[in-house]
Coordinates of C-alpha atoms and ligand atoms in Angstrom, one line a residue:
X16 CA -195.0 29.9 265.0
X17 CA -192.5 28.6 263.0
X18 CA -189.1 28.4 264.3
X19 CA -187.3 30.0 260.5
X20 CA -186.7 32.9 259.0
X21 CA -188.2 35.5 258.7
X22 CA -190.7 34.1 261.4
X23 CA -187.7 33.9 263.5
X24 CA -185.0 36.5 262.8
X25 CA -181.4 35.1 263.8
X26 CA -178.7 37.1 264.4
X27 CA -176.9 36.5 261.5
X28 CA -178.0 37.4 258.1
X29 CA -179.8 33.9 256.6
X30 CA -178.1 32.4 253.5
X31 CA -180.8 30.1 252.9
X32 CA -183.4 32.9 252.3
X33 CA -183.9 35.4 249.7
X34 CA -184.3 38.6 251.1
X35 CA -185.5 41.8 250.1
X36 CA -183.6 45.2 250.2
X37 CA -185.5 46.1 253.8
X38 CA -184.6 42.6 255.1
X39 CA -180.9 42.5 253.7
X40 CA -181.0 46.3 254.9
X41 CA -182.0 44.7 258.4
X42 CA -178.7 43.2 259.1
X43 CA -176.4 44.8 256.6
X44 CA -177.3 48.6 257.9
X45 CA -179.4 48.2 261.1
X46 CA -180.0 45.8 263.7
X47 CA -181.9 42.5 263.0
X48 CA -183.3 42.5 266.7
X49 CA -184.3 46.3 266.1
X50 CA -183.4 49.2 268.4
X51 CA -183.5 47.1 271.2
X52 CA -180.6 45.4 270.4
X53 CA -179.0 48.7 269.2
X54 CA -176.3 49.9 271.3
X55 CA -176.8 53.4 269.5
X56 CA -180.4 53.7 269.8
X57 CA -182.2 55.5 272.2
X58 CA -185.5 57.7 273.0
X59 CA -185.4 60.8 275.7
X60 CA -186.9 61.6 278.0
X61 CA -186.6 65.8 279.5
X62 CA -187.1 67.4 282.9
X63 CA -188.0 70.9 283.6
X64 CA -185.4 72.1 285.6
X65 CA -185.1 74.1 289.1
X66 CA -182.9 77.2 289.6
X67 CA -182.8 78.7 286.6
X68 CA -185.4 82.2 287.2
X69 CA -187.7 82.5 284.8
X70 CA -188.2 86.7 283.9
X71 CA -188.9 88.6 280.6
X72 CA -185.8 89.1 278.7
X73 CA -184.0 86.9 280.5
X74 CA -182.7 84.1 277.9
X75 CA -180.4 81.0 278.9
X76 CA -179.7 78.5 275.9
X77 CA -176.3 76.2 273.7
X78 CA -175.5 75.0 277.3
X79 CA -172.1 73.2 277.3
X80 CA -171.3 69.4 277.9
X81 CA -171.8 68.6 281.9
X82 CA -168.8 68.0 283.8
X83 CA -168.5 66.7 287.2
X84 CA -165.5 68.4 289.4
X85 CA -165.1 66.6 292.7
X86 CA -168.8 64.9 293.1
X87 CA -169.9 68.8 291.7
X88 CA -171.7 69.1 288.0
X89 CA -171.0 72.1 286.2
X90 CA -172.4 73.8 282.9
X91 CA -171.6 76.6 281.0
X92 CA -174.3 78.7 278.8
X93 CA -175.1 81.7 277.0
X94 CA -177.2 83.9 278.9
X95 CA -178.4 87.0 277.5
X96 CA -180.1 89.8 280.3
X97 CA -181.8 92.5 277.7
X98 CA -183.9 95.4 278.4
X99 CA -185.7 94.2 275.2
X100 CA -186.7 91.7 273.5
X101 CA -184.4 90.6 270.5
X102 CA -185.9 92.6 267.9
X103 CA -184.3 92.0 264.8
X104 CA -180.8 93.7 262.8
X105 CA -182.9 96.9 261.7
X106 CA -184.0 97.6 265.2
X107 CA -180.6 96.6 267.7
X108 CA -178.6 98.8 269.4
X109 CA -176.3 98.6 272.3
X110 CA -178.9 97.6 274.6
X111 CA -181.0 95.8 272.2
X112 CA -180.7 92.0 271.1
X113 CA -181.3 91.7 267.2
X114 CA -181.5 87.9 268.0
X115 CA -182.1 85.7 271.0
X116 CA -177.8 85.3 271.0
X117 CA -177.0 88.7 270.7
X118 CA -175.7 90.7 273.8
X119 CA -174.9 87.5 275.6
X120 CA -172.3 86.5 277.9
X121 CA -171.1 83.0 279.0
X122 CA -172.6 82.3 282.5
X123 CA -172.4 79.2 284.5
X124 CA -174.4 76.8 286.8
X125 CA -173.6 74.0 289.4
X126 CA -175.5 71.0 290.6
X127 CA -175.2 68.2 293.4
X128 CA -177.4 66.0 291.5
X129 CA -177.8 67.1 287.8
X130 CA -181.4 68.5 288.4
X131 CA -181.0 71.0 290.8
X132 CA -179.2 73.5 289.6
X133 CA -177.7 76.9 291.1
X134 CA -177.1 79.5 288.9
X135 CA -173.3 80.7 289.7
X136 CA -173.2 84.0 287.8
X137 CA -171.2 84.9 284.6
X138 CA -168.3 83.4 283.3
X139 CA -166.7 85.4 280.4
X140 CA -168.4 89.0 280.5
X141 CA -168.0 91.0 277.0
X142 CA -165.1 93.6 276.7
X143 CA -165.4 96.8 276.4
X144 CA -167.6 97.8 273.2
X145 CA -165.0 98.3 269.8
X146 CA -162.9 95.2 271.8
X147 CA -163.0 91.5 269.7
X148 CA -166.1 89.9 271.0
X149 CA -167.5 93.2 272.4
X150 CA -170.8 92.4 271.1
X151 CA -171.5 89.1 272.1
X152 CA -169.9 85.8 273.7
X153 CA -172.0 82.6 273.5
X154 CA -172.6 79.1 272.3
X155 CA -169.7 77.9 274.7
X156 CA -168.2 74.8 275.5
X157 CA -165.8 73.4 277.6
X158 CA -162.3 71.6 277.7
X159 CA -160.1 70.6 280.4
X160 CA -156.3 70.2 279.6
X161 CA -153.1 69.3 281.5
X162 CA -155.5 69.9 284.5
X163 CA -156.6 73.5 283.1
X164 CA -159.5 74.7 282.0
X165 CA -160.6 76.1 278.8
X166 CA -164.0 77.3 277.3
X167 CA -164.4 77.7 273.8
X168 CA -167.3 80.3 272.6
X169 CA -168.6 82.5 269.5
X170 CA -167.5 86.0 269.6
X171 CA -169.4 88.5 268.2
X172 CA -167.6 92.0 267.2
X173 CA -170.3 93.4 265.4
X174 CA -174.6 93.3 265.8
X175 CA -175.2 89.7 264.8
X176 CA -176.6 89.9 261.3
X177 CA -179.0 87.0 259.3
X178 CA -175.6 85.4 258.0
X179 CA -174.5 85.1 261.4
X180 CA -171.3 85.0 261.0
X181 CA -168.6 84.7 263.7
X182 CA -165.0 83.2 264.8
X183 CA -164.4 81.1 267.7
X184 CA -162.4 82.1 270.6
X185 CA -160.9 81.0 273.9
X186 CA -160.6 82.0 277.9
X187 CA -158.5 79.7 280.1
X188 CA -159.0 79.6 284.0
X189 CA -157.5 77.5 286.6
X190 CA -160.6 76.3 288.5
X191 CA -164.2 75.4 287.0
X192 CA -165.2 78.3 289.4
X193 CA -162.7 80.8 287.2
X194 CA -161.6 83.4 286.5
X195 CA -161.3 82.9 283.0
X196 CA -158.7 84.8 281.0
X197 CA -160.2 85.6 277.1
X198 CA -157.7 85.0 275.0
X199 CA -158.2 88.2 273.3
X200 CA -158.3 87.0 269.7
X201 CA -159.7 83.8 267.6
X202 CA -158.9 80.5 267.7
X203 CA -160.6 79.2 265.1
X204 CA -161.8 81.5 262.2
X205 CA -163.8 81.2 259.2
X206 CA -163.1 79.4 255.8
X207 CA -161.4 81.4 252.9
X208 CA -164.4 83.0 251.0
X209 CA -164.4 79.7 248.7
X210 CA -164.8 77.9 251.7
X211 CA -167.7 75.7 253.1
X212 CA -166.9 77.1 256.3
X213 CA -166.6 80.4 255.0
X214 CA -169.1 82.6 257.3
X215 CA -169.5 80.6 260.5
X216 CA -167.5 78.8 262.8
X217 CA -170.6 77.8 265.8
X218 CA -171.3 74.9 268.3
X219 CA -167.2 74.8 269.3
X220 CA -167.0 70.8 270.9
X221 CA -163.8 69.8 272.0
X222 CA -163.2 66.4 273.1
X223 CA -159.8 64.9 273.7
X224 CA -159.2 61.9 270.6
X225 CA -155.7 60.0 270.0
X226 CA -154.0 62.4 272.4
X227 CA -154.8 65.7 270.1
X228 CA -157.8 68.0 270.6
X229 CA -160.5 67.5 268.2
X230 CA -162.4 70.5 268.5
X231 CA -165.9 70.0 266.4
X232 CA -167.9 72.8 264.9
X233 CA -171.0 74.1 262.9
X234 CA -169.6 75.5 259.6
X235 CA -171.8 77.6 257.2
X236 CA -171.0 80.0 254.7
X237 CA -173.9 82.4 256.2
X238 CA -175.6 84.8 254.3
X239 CA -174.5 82.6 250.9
X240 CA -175.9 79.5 252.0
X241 CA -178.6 77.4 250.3
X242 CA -179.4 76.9 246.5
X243 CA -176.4 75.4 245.3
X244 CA -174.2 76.9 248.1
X245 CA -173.9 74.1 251.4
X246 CA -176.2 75.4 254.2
X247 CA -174.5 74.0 256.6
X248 CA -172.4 71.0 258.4
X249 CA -170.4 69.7 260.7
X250 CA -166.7 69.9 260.6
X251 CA -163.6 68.9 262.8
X252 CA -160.4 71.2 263.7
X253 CA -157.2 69.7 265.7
X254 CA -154.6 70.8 267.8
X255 CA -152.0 69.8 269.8
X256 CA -152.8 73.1 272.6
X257 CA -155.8 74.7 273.6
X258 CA -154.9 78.3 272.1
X259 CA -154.0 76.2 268.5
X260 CA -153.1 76.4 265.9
X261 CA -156.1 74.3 264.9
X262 CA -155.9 72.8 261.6
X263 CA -159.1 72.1 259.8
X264 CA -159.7 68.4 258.5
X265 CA -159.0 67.9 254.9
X266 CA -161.8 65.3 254.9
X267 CA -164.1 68.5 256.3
X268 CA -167.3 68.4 256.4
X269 CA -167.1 65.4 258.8
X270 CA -171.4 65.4 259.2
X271 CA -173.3 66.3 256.7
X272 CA -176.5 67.5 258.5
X273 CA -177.3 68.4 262.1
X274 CA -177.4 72.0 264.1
X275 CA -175.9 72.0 267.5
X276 CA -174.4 68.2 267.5
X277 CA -173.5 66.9 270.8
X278 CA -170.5 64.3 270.5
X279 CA -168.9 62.1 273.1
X280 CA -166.2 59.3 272.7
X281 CA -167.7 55.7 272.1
X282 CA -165.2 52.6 272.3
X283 CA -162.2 53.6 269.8
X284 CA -164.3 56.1 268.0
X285 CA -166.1 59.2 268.9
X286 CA -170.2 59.5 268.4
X287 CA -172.1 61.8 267.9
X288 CA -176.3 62.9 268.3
X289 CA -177.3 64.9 264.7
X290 CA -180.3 66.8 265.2
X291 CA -182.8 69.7 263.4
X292 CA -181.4 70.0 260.0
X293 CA -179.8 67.8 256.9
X294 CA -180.6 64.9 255.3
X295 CA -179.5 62.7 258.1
X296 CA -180.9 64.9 261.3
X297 CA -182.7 62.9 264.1
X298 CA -179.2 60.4 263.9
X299 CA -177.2 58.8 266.5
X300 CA -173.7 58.5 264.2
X301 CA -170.6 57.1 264.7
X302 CA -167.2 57.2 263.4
X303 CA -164.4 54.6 264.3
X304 CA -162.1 57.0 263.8
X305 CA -163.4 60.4 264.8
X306 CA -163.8 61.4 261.5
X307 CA -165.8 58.9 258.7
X308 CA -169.1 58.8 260.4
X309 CA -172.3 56.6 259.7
X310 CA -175.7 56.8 261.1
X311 CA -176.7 54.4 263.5
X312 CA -180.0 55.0 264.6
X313 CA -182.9 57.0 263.7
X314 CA -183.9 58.6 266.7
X315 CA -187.3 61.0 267.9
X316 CA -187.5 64.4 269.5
X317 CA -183.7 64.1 270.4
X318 CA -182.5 66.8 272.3
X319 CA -181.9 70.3 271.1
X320 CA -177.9 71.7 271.3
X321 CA -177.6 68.9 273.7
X322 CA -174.8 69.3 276.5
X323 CA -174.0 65.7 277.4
X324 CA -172.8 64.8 280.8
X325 CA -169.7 63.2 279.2
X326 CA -166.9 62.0 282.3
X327 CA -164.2 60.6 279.8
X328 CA -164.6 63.6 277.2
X329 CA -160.9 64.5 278.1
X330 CA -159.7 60.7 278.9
X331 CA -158.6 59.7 275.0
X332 CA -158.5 56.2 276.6
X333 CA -159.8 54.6 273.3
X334 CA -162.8 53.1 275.4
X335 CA -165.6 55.6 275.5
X336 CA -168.2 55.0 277.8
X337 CA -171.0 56.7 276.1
X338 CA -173.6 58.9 278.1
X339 CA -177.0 58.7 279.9
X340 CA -177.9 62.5 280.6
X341 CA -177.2 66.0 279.7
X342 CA -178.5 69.6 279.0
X343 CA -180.3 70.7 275.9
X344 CA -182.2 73.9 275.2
X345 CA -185.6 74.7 274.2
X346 CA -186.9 77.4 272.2
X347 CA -189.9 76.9 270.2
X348 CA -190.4 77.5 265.9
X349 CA -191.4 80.6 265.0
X350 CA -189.7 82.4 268.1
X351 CA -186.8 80.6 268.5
X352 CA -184.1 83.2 267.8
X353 CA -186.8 85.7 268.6
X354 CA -187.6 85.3 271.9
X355 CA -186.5 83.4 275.5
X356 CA -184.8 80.2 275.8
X357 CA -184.6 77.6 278.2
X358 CA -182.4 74.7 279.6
X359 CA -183.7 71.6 280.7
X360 CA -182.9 68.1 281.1
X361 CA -182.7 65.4 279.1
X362 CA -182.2 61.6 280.2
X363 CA -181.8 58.3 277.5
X364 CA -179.6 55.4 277.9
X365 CA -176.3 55.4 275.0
X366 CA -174.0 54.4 277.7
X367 CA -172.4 50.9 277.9
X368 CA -172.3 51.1 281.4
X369 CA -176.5 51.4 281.9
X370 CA -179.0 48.7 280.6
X371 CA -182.6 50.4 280.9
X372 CA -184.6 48.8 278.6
X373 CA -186.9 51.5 279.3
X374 CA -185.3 54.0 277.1
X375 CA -185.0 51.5 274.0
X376 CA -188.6 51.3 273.1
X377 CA -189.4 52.8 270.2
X378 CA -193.3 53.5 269.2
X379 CA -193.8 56.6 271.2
X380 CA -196.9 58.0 270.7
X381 CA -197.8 62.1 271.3
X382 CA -201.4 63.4 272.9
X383 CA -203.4 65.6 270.9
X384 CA -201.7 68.8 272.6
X385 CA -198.3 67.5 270.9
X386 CA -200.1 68.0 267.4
X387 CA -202.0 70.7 267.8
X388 CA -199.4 73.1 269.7
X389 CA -198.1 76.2 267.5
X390 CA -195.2 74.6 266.0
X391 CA -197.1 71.4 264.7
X392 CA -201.1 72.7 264.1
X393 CA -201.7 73.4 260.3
X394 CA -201.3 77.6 260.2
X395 CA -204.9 78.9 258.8
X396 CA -203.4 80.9 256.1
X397 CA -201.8 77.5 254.7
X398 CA -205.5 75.9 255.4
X399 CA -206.8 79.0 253.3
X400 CA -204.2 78.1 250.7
X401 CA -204.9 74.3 250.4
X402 CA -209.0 74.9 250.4
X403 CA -207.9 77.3 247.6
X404 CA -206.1 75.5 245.6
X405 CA -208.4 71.9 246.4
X406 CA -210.2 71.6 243.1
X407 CA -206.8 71.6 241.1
X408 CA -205.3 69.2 243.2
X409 CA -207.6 66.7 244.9
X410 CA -209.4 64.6 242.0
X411 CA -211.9 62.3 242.3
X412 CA -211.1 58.8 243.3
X413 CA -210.7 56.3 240.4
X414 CA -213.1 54.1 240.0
X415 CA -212.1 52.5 236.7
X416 CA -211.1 49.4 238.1
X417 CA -208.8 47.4 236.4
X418 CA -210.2 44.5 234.9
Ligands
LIG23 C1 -177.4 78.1 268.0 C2 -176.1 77.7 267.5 C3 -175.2 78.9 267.4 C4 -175.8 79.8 266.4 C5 -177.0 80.3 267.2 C6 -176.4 80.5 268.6 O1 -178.4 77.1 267.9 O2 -176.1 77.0 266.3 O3 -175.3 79.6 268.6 O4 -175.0 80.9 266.2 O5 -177.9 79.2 267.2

């Protein structure tokens, strides 16, 4: 084998070699020794966890990023107990879920080892109905401040609707283990009606950056969004207390795709895993300076609403550690906000204080029950539709050859 380029790839980019866009691509965007060699690449792996009960109506999903209280791991979650399945807007009432969020309350689970889990109870209940946030509290997530605690959550004061729109709010408590005070009133609220953010405020992340609190957040303008309007992205609000005021980037949106994003400080900068939707979902990104991000890595089945264990996301030490494990939720197409959702586990190696190789490989490869399941198998009416419309489309190979 020859010993030069591109036989052999060095490290740095050859000058001796023309290259083409992939191969300049190689070292100006990626990694010329691959994913391997990519400190921001990495495949997961999930476990089905213990002590979460599985019964009808009983939903448990967006579980926060893991923190670990004197040797203890804690998470916080929406859970949703209905005497119904969610049923859709037409069809709620006080008692019945429209979707899989509605109804829900922030409940919360501890661990000794991160896979056994014991389901503590709730959290922040909902107030009285006609109170802010009567209808539903969920999505939450978790900060810890001048050794207090603070969750962040949606609150819903009205049956959640298709635009699914919704402030964020506060509680504060002393101890992981509560109680937790609401705050009684937003924190963060939506975007002027000209705004991108002008609907939805979701997925509240706060991690501590430069000494401030950058809080990050799913913005959408709801029911307007698509066609020309934004669908969605990722934005960034800071503030110098945990009850605000929280002033919105100017450079907002901060991530143009993603759903749930799950971010963590990395080194100087802060990183972030970009999943389900946009033109850049499946990334691991990162931004130097918590706010200009670019993509990384293109990553497979990452984690959905991941809830990274994440032990210096209040350190602002400018060397973040990355992570290795956290929480996600699963709830499949074609149900998802229709129907139960689970936690479970997912493990992959982003950290800078683990080297397992084993999580770096790339090439995975699904059995046939990965691409025949529901959400992947071909739907017979679309098979109907293609056999249909087959003689239009599919012509006859040609044969003229060029000569
Ligand atoms: C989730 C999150 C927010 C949305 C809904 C519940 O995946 O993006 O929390 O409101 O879906």
């Amino acid at each position: 084998m020859a010993d030069a380029f591109p036989a052999k790839i060095p490290l740095d980019k050859p000058t001796d070699y023309k290259l083409s866009a992939a191969m300049e691509r190689m070292y100006d965007v990626w990694n010329p020794h691959e994913d391997a060699g990519n400190e921001f690449y990495s495949n997961f792996k999930y476990t089905r966890l213990e002590g979460f009960s599985r019964q009808p109506n009983v939903s448990r999903r967006d579980p926060s990023k893991v923190l670990r209280i004197e040797g203890r791991y804690y998470v916080w979650y929406s859970y949703r107990r209905t005497e119904a399945p969610p049923s859709g807007y037409q069809q709620a009432t006080d008692t019945i879920p429209s979707v899989d969020w509605d109804l829900a309350e922030v409940w919360y689970a501890a661990s000794g080892d991160g896979f056994h889990w014991v389901e503590q109870g709730p959290a922040v209940t909902r107030p009285p109905k006609g109170e802010f946030g009567w209808r539903s509290n969920c999505t939450p997530d978790i900060l810890v401040w001048e050794g207090k605690y603070y969750l962040y959550y949606q609150a819903y004061s009205k049956v959640i609707q298709g635009g699914d729109s919704c402030p964020v709010t506060m509680a504060e408590a002393d101890s992981p283990d509560g109680p937790w005070r609401a705050l009684g009133r937003p924190v963060i609220e939506p975007g002027a009606d000209e705004d991108w953010d002008c609907s939805c405020i979701h997925d509240p992340f706060p991690l501590i950056y430069n000494g401030r609190i950058y809080l990050y957040y799913k913005g959408s303008p709801g029911q307007r969004r698509g066609g020309e309007n934004i669908i969605r992205a990722q934005g960034v609000a800071i503030a110098d207390q945990p009850a605000g005021p929280f002033e919105k980037s100017p450079l907002n949106p901060v991530i143009n795709s993603g759903h749930e994003t799950g971010l963590w400080p990395y080194k100087s900068g802060i990183a972030a895993l970009v999943s389900l939707d946009g033109v850049e979902k499946n990334t691991v990104q990162y931004a130097p300076d918590g706010v200009n991000f670019e993509v990384k890595s293109l990553i497979q089945v990452p984690p959905v609403a991941p809830g990274p264990f994440v032990p210096d996301a209040f350190a602002g030490n400018g060397d973040g550690r990355g992570i290795n494990w956290g929480l996600c939720h699963i709830n499949p197409d074609g149900g998802g906000a229709m129907n139960e959702s689970i936690l479970a586990r997912f493990d992959c190696d982003l950290s800078r204080d683990t080297d397992r190789p084993f999580f770096k490989r790339n090439n995975l490869r699904f059995d046939e029950d990965t691409y025949f399941q529901r959400v992947l198998a071909l739907p017979d009416e679309m098979q109907d539709r293609i056999m249909r419309e087959r003689e239009q489309i599919d012509k006859d190979t040609d044969l003229r050859a060029r000569r």
